């Protein structure tokens, strides 16, 4: 167990408020919870990859960062007028 | 325990603490636009702290290059996403994002009584 794995275990708890924000409140406030969760999981994947010493898994975090960005933009665009 | 290990531990816990505080912020804050601000520290402070920790731990290798790509993506992503989300919220609320009649926003000229169609 190293500081990276310990830190990622603690970082998991940061997803609880993101879940609360996503399941409660106005539509746009839920979107903020989703976007924040996307960033937190990106950092989580980085810390797990570093903690386990597997450099190849950084690609997962990079892919998620890009996809969460695209997904958030599409959501924001649809929530503007259509949903 | 070497200085490098201590530095890595401090940086990792700074990043984790930033994320925890900001996640609490998006739940505690009342107003939607205040909540949006809490995404910024995660994509700036936490990512740069993790990048520094990776560079200290592994030097400028493959991991650090990939991590700096992630930092760049998250930097740009958060700025664009926060703006797009705020704009979407305003359009959802008012039907347009420009200032409504009588609303004073510096640097943005008001619309002349025309209401944009949804």
PDB file of C-alpha atoms in Angstrom:
ATOM      1  CA  UNK A   1       0.000   0.000   0.000  1.00  0.00           C
ATOM      2  CA  UNK A   2       1.474   3.344  -0.966  1.00  0.00           C
ATOM      3  CA  UNK A   3       0.287   6.913  -0.725  1.00  0.00           C
ATOM      4  CA  UNK A   4      -1.235   6.786  -4.210  1.00  0.00           C
ATOM      5  CA  UNK A   5      -3.499   3.836  -3.417  1.00  0.00           C
ATOM      6  CA  UNK A   6      -4.386   5.260  -0.011  1.00  0.00           C
ATOM      7  CA  UNK A   7      -5.181   8.616  -1.600  1.00  0.00           C
ATOM      8  CA  UNK A   8      -7.359   7.023  -4.255  1.00  0.00           C
ATOM      9  CA  UNK A   9      -9.282   5.126  -1.553  1.00  0.00           C
ATOM     10  CA  UNK A  10      -9.973   8.423   0.190  1.00  0.00           C
ATOM     11  CA  UNK A  11     -10.786  10.109  -3.114  1.00  0.00           C
ATOM     12  CA  UNK A  12     -13.574   7.596  -3.635  1.00  0.00           C
ATOM     13  CA  UNK A  13     -15.484   9.376  -0.885  1.00  0.00           C
ATOM     14  CA  UNK A  14     -15.475  12.534  -3.002  1.00  0.00           C
ATOM     15  CA  UNK A  15     -17.896  10.779  -5.337  1.00  0.00           C
ATOM     16  CA  UNK A  16     -20.577  10.694  -2.620  1.00  0.00           C
ATOM     17  CA  UNK A  17     -21.352  14.450  -2.789  1.00  0.00           C
ATOM     18  CA  UNK A  18     -21.176  14.254  -6.572  1.00  0.00           C
ATOM     19  CA  UNK A  19     -23.800  11.519  -6.431  1.00  0.00           C
ATOM     20  CA  UNK A  20     -25.961  13.571  -4.088  1.00  0.00           C
ATOM     21  CA  UNK A  21     -25.680  16.585  -6.388  1.00  0.00           C
ATOM     22  CA  UNK A  22     -26.559  14.408  -9.382  1.00  0.00           C
ATOM     23  CA  UNK A  23     -29.619  12.770  -7.829  1.00  0.00           C
ATOM     24  CA  UNK A  24     -31.097  15.900  -6.294  1.00  0.00           C
ATOM     25  CA  UNK A  25     -32.095  19.410  -7.313  1.00  0.00           C
ATOM     26  CA  UNK A  26     -32.643  21.161 -10.608  1.00  0.00           C
ATOM     27  CA  UNK A  27     -31.606  19.703 -13.940  1.00  0.00           C
ATOM     28  CA  UNK A  28     -28.642  22.030 -14.368  1.00  0.00           C
ATOM     29  CA  UNK A  29     -27.406  21.389 -10.839  1.00  0.00           C
ATOM     30  CA  UNK A  30     -27.357  17.697 -11.610  1.00  0.00           C
ATOM     31  CA  UNK A  31     -25.183  18.403 -14.627  1.00  0.00           C
ATOM     32  CA  UNK A  32     -22.612  20.082 -12.371  1.00  0.00           C
ATOM     33  CA  UNK A  33     -22.531  16.935 -10.230  1.00  0.00           C
ATOM     34  CA  UNK A  34     -21.939  14.832 -13.332  1.00  0.00           C
ATOM     35  CA  UNK A  35     -19.145  17.052 -14.625  1.00  0.00           C
ATOM     36  CA  UNK A  36     -17.421  17.113 -11.244  1.00  0.00           C
ATOM     37  CA  UNK A  37     -17.666  13.330 -11.001  1.00  0.00           C
ATOM     38  CA  UNK A  38     -16.030  13.053 -14.419  1.00  0.00           C
ATOM     39  CA  UNK A  39     -13.039  15.050 -13.233  1.00  0.00           C
ATOM     40  CA  UNK A  40     -12.772  13.205  -9.925  1.00  0.00           C
ATOM     41  CA  UNK A  41     -12.771   9.800 -11.637  1.00  0.00           C
ATOM     42  CA  UNK A  42     -10.120  11.029 -14.058  1.00  0.00           C
ATOM     43  CA  UNK A  43      -7.838  11.877 -11.143  1.00  0.00           C
ATOM     44  CA  UNK A  44      -8.778   8.607  -9.491  1.00  0.00           C
ATOM     45  CA  UNK A  45      -7.632   6.637 -12.532  1.00  0.00           C
ATOM     46  CA  UNK A  46      -4.348   8.566 -12.562  1.00  0.00           C
ATOM     47  CA  UNK A  47      -3.703   7.757  -8.900  1.00  0.00           C
ATOM     48  CA  UNK A  48      -4.549   4.083  -9.362  1.00  0.00           C
ATOM     49  CA  UNK A  49      -2.288   3.840 -12.408  1.00  0.00           C
ATOM     50  CA  UNK A  50       0.557   5.455 -10.502  1.00  0.00           C
ATOM     51  CA  UNK A  51      -0.093   3.451  -7.348  1.00  0.00           C
ATOM     52  CA  UNK A  52       0.034   0.144  -9.210  1.00  0.00           C
ATOM     53  CA  UNK A  53       2.982   1.197 -11.307  1.00  0.00           C
ATOM     54  CA  UNK A  54       1.198   0.648 -14.621  1.00  0.00           C
ATOM     55  CA  UNK A  55       2.032   3.570 -16.859  1.00  0.00           C
ATOM     56  CA  UNK A  56      -0.142   2.279 -19.697  1.00  0.00           C
ATOM     57  CA  UNK A  57      -3.292   2.911 -17.664  1.00  0.00           C
ATOM     58  CA  UNK A  58      -2.721   6.645 -17.887  1.00  0.00           C
ATOM     59  CA  UNK A  59      -4.403   6.342 -21.275  1.00  0.00           C
ATOM     60  CA  UNK A  60      -7.642   5.436 -19.521  1.00  0.00           C
ATOM     61  CA  UNK A  61      -7.557   8.670 -17.556  1.00  0.00           C
ATOM     62  CA  UNK A  62      -6.731  10.681 -20.664  1.00  0.00           C
ATOM     63  CA  UNK A  63      -9.560   9.058 -22.625  1.00  0.00           C
ATOM     64  CA  UNK A  64     -12.007   9.716 -19.795  1.00  0.00           C
ATOM     65  CA  UNK A  65     -10.911  13.353 -19.520  1.00  0.00           C
ATOM     66  CA  UNK A  66     -11.601  13.876 -23.217  1.00  0.00           C
ATOM     67  CA  UNK A  67     -14.901  11.974 -23.249  1.00  0.00           C
ATOM     68  CA  UNK A  68     -16.227  13.606 -20.083  1.00  0.00           C
ATOM     69  CA  UNK A  69     -15.513  16.936 -21.710  1.00  0.00           C
ATOM     70  CA  UNK A  70     -17.447  16.054 -24.856  1.00  0.00           C
ATOM     71  CA  UNK A  71     -20.278  14.509 -22.895  1.00  0.00           C
ATOM     72  CA  UNK A  72     -20.642  17.520 -20.651  1.00  0.00           C
ATOM     73  CA  UNK A  73     -20.763  19.860 -23.609  1.00  0.00           C
ATOM     74  CA  UNK A  74     -23.437  17.812 -25.360  1.00  0.00           C
ATOM     75  CA  UNK A  75     -25.481  17.664 -22.174  1.00  0.00           C
ATOM     76  CA  UNK A  76     -25.193  21.427 -21.659  1.00  0.00           C
ATOM     77  CA  UNK A  77     -26.214  22.071 -25.241  1.00  0.00           C
ATOM     78  CA  UNK A  78     -29.281  19.829 -25.025  1.00  0.00           C
ATOM     79  CA  UNK A  79     -30.361  21.153 -21.656  1.00  0.00           C
ATOM     80  CA  UNK A  80     -30.225  24.650 -23.129  1.00  0.00           C
ATOM     81  CA  UNK A  81     -33.235  24.209 -25.348  1.00  0.00           C
ATOM     82  CA  UNK A  82     -34.423  20.675 -25.931  1.00  0.00           C
ATOM     83  CA  UNK A  83     -34.746  18.798 -22.663  1.00  0.00           C
TER      84      UNK A  83
ATOM     85  CA  UNK B   1      11.945   8.757   4.311  1.00  0.00           C
ATOM     86  CA  UNK B   2      13.578  10.904   1.673  1.00  0.00           C
ATOM     87  CA  UNK B   3      12.623  14.455   0.781  1.00  0.00           C
ATOM     88  CA  UNK B   4      11.152  13.255  -2.510  1.00  0.00           C
ATOM     89  CA  UNK B   5       8.828  10.808  -0.774  1.00  0.00           C
ATOM     90  CA  UNK B   6       7.647  13.468   1.635  1.00  0.00           C
ATOM     91  CA  UNK B   7       7.032  15.879  -1.224  1.00  0.00           C
ATOM     92  CA  UNK B   8       5.027  13.248  -3.112  1.00  0.00           C
ATOM     93  CA  UNK B   9       2.922  12.475  -0.033  1.00  0.00           C
ATOM     94  CA  UNK B  10       2.205  16.150   0.627  1.00  0.00           C
ATOM     95  CA  UNK B  11       1.251  16.780  -2.999  1.00  0.00           C
ATOM     96  CA  UNK B  12      -1.025  13.753  -3.186  1.00  0.00           C
ATOM     97  CA  UNK B  13      -2.855  14.715   0.000  1.00  0.00           C
ATOM     98  CA  UNK B  14      -3.161  18.332  -1.202  1.00  0.00           C
ATOM     99  CA  UNK B  15      -4.830  17.060  -4.364  1.00  0.00           C
ATOM    100  CA  UNK B  16      -7.161  14.722  -2.468  1.00  0.00           C
ATOM    101  CA  UNK B  17      -8.096  17.413   0.063  1.00  0.00           C
ATOM    102  CA  UNK B  18      -8.843  19.901  -2.747  1.00  0.00           C
ATOM    103  CA  UNK B  19     -11.146  17.410  -4.425  1.00  0.00           C
ATOM    104  CA  UNK B  20     -12.975  16.557  -1.194  1.00  0.00           C
ATOM    105  CA  UNK B  21     -13.524  20.209  -0.282  1.00  0.00           C
ATOM    106  CA  UNK B  22     -14.743  21.128  -3.759  1.00  0.00           C
ATOM    107  CA  UNK B  23     -17.131  18.185  -3.889  1.00  0.00           C
ATOM    108  CA  UNK B  24     -18.612  19.294  -0.593  1.00  0.00           C
ATOM    109  CA  UNK B  25     -18.879  22.763  -2.066  1.00  0.00           C
ATOM    110  CA  UNK B  26     -21.096  21.690  -4.933  1.00  0.00           C
ATOM    111  CA  UNK B  27     -23.537  20.162  -2.458  1.00  0.00           C
ATOM    112  CA  UNK B  28     -23.479  22.887   0.181  1.00  0.00           C
ATOM    113  CA  UNK B  29     -23.777  25.904  -2.112  1.00  0.00           C
ATOM    114  CA  UNK B  30     -27.340  27.023  -2.762  1.00  0.00           C
ATOM    115  CA  UNK B  31     -27.104  28.880  -6.058  1.00  0.00           C
ATOM    116  CA  UNK B  32     -26.331  26.993  -9.290  1.00  0.00           C
ATOM    117  CA  UNK B  33     -23.798  29.566 -10.524  1.00  0.00           C
ATOM    118  CA  UNK B  34     -21.916  29.372  -7.197  1.00  0.00           C
ATOM    119  CA  UNK B  35     -21.670  25.627  -7.551  1.00  0.00           C
ATOM    120  CA  UNK B  36     -20.052  25.994 -10.939  1.00  0.00           C
ATOM    121  CA  UNK B  37     -17.096  27.779  -9.384  1.00  0.00           C
ATOM    122  CA  UNK B  38     -16.183  24.703  -7.339  1.00  0.00           C
ATOM    123  CA  UNK B  39     -15.118  22.795 -10.428  1.00  0.00           C
ATOM    124  CA  UNK B  40     -12.175  25.136 -11.020  1.00  0.00           C
ATOM    125  CA  UNK B  41      -9.875  24.179  -8.097  1.00  0.00           C
ATOM    126  CA  UNK B  42     -10.175  20.498  -8.959  1.00  0.00           C
ATOM    127  CA  UNK B  43      -9.068  21.042 -12.529  1.00  0.00           C
ATOM    128  CA  UNK B  44      -6.231  23.386 -11.558  1.00  0.00           C
ATOM    129  CA  UNK B  45      -4.843  22.771  -8.066  1.00  0.00           C
ATOM    130  CA  UNK B  46      -5.447  19.048  -7.852  1.00  0.00           C
ATOM    131  CA  UNK B  47      -4.203  18.209 -11.336  1.00  0.00           C
ATOM    132  CA  UNK B  48      -1.030  20.286 -11.083  1.00  0.00           C
ATOM    133  CA  UNK B  49      -0.290  18.813  -7.645  1.00  0.00           C
ATOM    134  CA  UNK B  50      -0.618  15.299  -9.051  1.00  0.00           C
ATOM    135  CA  UNK B  51       1.556  16.211 -12.041  1.00  0.00           C
ATOM    136  CA  UNK B  52       4.272  17.485  -9.712  1.00  0.00           C
ATOM    137  CA  UNK B  53       4.016  14.320  -7.622  1.00  0.00           C
ATOM    138  CA  UNK B  54       4.337  12.106 -10.718  1.00  0.00           C
ATOM    139  CA  UNK B  55       7.372  14.060 -11.958  1.00  0.00           C
ATOM    140  CA  UNK B  56       9.055  13.807  -8.539  1.00  0.00           C
ATOM    141  CA  UNK B  57       8.314  10.107  -8.319  1.00  0.00           C
ATOM    142  CA  UNK B  58       9.184   9.023 -11.853  1.00  0.00           C
ATOM    143  CA  UNK B  59      11.018  11.893 -13.516  1.00  0.00           C
ATOM    144  CA  UNK B  60      10.138  13.094 -17.012  1.00  0.00           C
ATOM    145  CA  UNK B  61       9.153   9.773 -18.476  1.00  0.00           C
ATOM    146  CA  UNK B  62       6.105   8.379 -20.197  1.00  0.00           C
ATOM    147  CA  UNK B  63       3.909   8.799 -17.112  1.00  0.00           C
ATOM    148  CA  UNK B  64       4.759  12.470 -16.691  1.00  0.00           C
ATOM    149  CA  UNK B  65       4.105  13.225 -20.354  1.00  0.00           C
ATOM    150  CA  UNK B  66       0.718  11.524 -20.236  1.00  0.00           C
ATOM    151  CA  UNK B  67      -0.084  13.271 -16.977  1.00  0.00           C
ATOM    152  CA  UNK B  68       0.747  16.662 -18.473  1.00  0.00           C
ATOM    153  CA  UNK B  69      -1.591  15.873 -21.373  1.00  0.00           C
ATOM    154  CA  UNK B  70      -4.309  15.132 -18.822  1.00  0.00           C
ATOM    155  CA  UNK B  71      -3.555  18.399 -17.031  1.00  0.00           C
ATOM    156  CA  UNK B  72      -3.873  20.367 -20.281  1.00  0.00           C
ATOM    157  CA  UNK B  73      -7.139  18.649 -21.181  1.00  0.00           C
ATOM    158  CA  UNK B  74      -8.647  19.199 -17.730  1.00  0.00           C
ATOM    159  CA  UNK B  75      -7.455  22.839 -17.677  1.00  0.00           C
ATOM    160  CA  UNK B  76      -9.114  23.650 -20.978  1.00  0.00           C
ATOM    161  CA  UNK B  77     -12.080  21.371 -20.378  1.00  0.00           C
ATOM    162  CA  UNK B  78     -13.141  23.009 -17.172  1.00  0.00           C
ATOM    163  CA  UNK B  79     -12.995  26.514 -18.562  1.00  0.00           C
ATOM    164  CA  UNK B  80     -15.061  25.669 -21.613  1.00  0.00           C
ATOM    165  CA  UNK B  81     -17.457  23.370 -19.765  1.00  0.00           C
ATOM    166  CA  UNK B  82     -18.186  25.845 -16.978  1.00  0.00           C
ATOM    167  CA  UNK B  83     -18.907  28.560 -19.511  1.00  0.00           C
ATOM    168  CA  UNK B  84     -21.114  26.310 -21.630  1.00  0.00           C
ATOM    169  CA  UNK B  85     -23.011  25.091 -18.572  1.00  0.00           C
ATOM    170  CA  UNK B  86     -23.558  28.607 -17.221  1.00  0.00           C
ATOM    171  CA  UNK B  87     -24.748  29.786 -20.598  1.00  0.00           C
ATOM    172  CA  UNK B  88     -27.082  26.815 -20.951  1.00  0.00           C
ATOM    173  CA  UNK B  89     -28.562  27.548 -17.527  1.00  0.00           C
ATOM    174  CA  UNK B  90     -29.218  31.139 -18.489  1.00  0.00           C
ATOM    175  CA  UNK B  91     -30.764  30.236 -21.811  1.00  0.00           C
ATOM    176  CA  UNK B  92     -32.896  27.655 -20.024  1.00  0.00           C
ATOM    177  CA  UNK B  93     -34.002  30.300 -17.534  1.00  0.00           C
ATOM    178  CA  UNK B  94     -34.503  33.339 -19.720  1.00  0.00           C
ATOM    179  CA  UNK B  95     -34.680  31.960 -23.257  1.00  0.00           C
ATOM    180  CA  UNK B  96     -31.496  33.870 -24.179  1.00  0.00           C
ATOM    181  CA  UNK B  97     -28.190  34.460 -22.501  1.00  0.00           C
ATOM    182  CA  UNK B  98     -27.887  38.182 -23.059  1.00  0.00           C
ATOM    183  CA  UNK B  99     -28.866  40.442 -20.162  1.00  0.00           C
ATOM    184  CA  UNK B 100     -32.616  40.820 -19.692  1.00  0.00           C
ATOM    185  CA  UNK B 101     -34.201  44.271 -19.707  1.00  0.00           C
ATOM    186  CA  UNK B 102     -33.086  46.281 -16.716  1.00  0.00           C
ATOM    187  CA  UNK B 103     -30.386  43.801 -15.718  1.00  0.00           C
ATOM    188  CA  UNK B 104     -27.063  45.553 -15.225  1.00  0.00           C
ATOM    189  CA  UNK B 105     -24.057  43.473 -16.367  1.00  0.00           C
ATOM    190  CA  UNK B 106     -20.824  45.380 -16.960  1.00  0.00           C
ATOM    191  CA  UNK B 107     -19.308  45.256 -20.375  1.00  0.00           C
ATOM    192  CA  UNK B 108     -22.324  43.636 -22.020  1.00  0.00           C
ATOM    193  CA  UNK B 109     -24.689  45.896 -23.929  1.00  0.00           C
ATOM    194  CA  UNK B 110     -28.329  45.290 -23.266  1.00  0.00           C
ATOM    195  CA  UNK B 111     -30.747  43.977 -25.819  1.00  0.00           C
ATOM    196  CA  UNK B 112     -33.376  46.505 -26.926  1.00  0.00           C
ATOM    197  CA  UNK B 113     -36.565  44.876 -25.695  1.00  0.00           C
ATOM    198  CA  UNK B 114     -36.356  42.024 -28.255  1.00  0.00           C
ATOM    199  CA  UNK B 115     -37.110  38.642 -26.689  1.00  0.00           C
ATOM    200  CA  UNK B 116     -35.319  35.718 -28.365  1.00  0.00           C
ATOM    201  CA  UNK B 117     -37.422  32.744 -29.407  1.00  0.00           C
ATOM    202  CA  UNK B 118     -36.815  29.452 -27.570  1.00  0.00           C
TER     203      UNK B 118
END
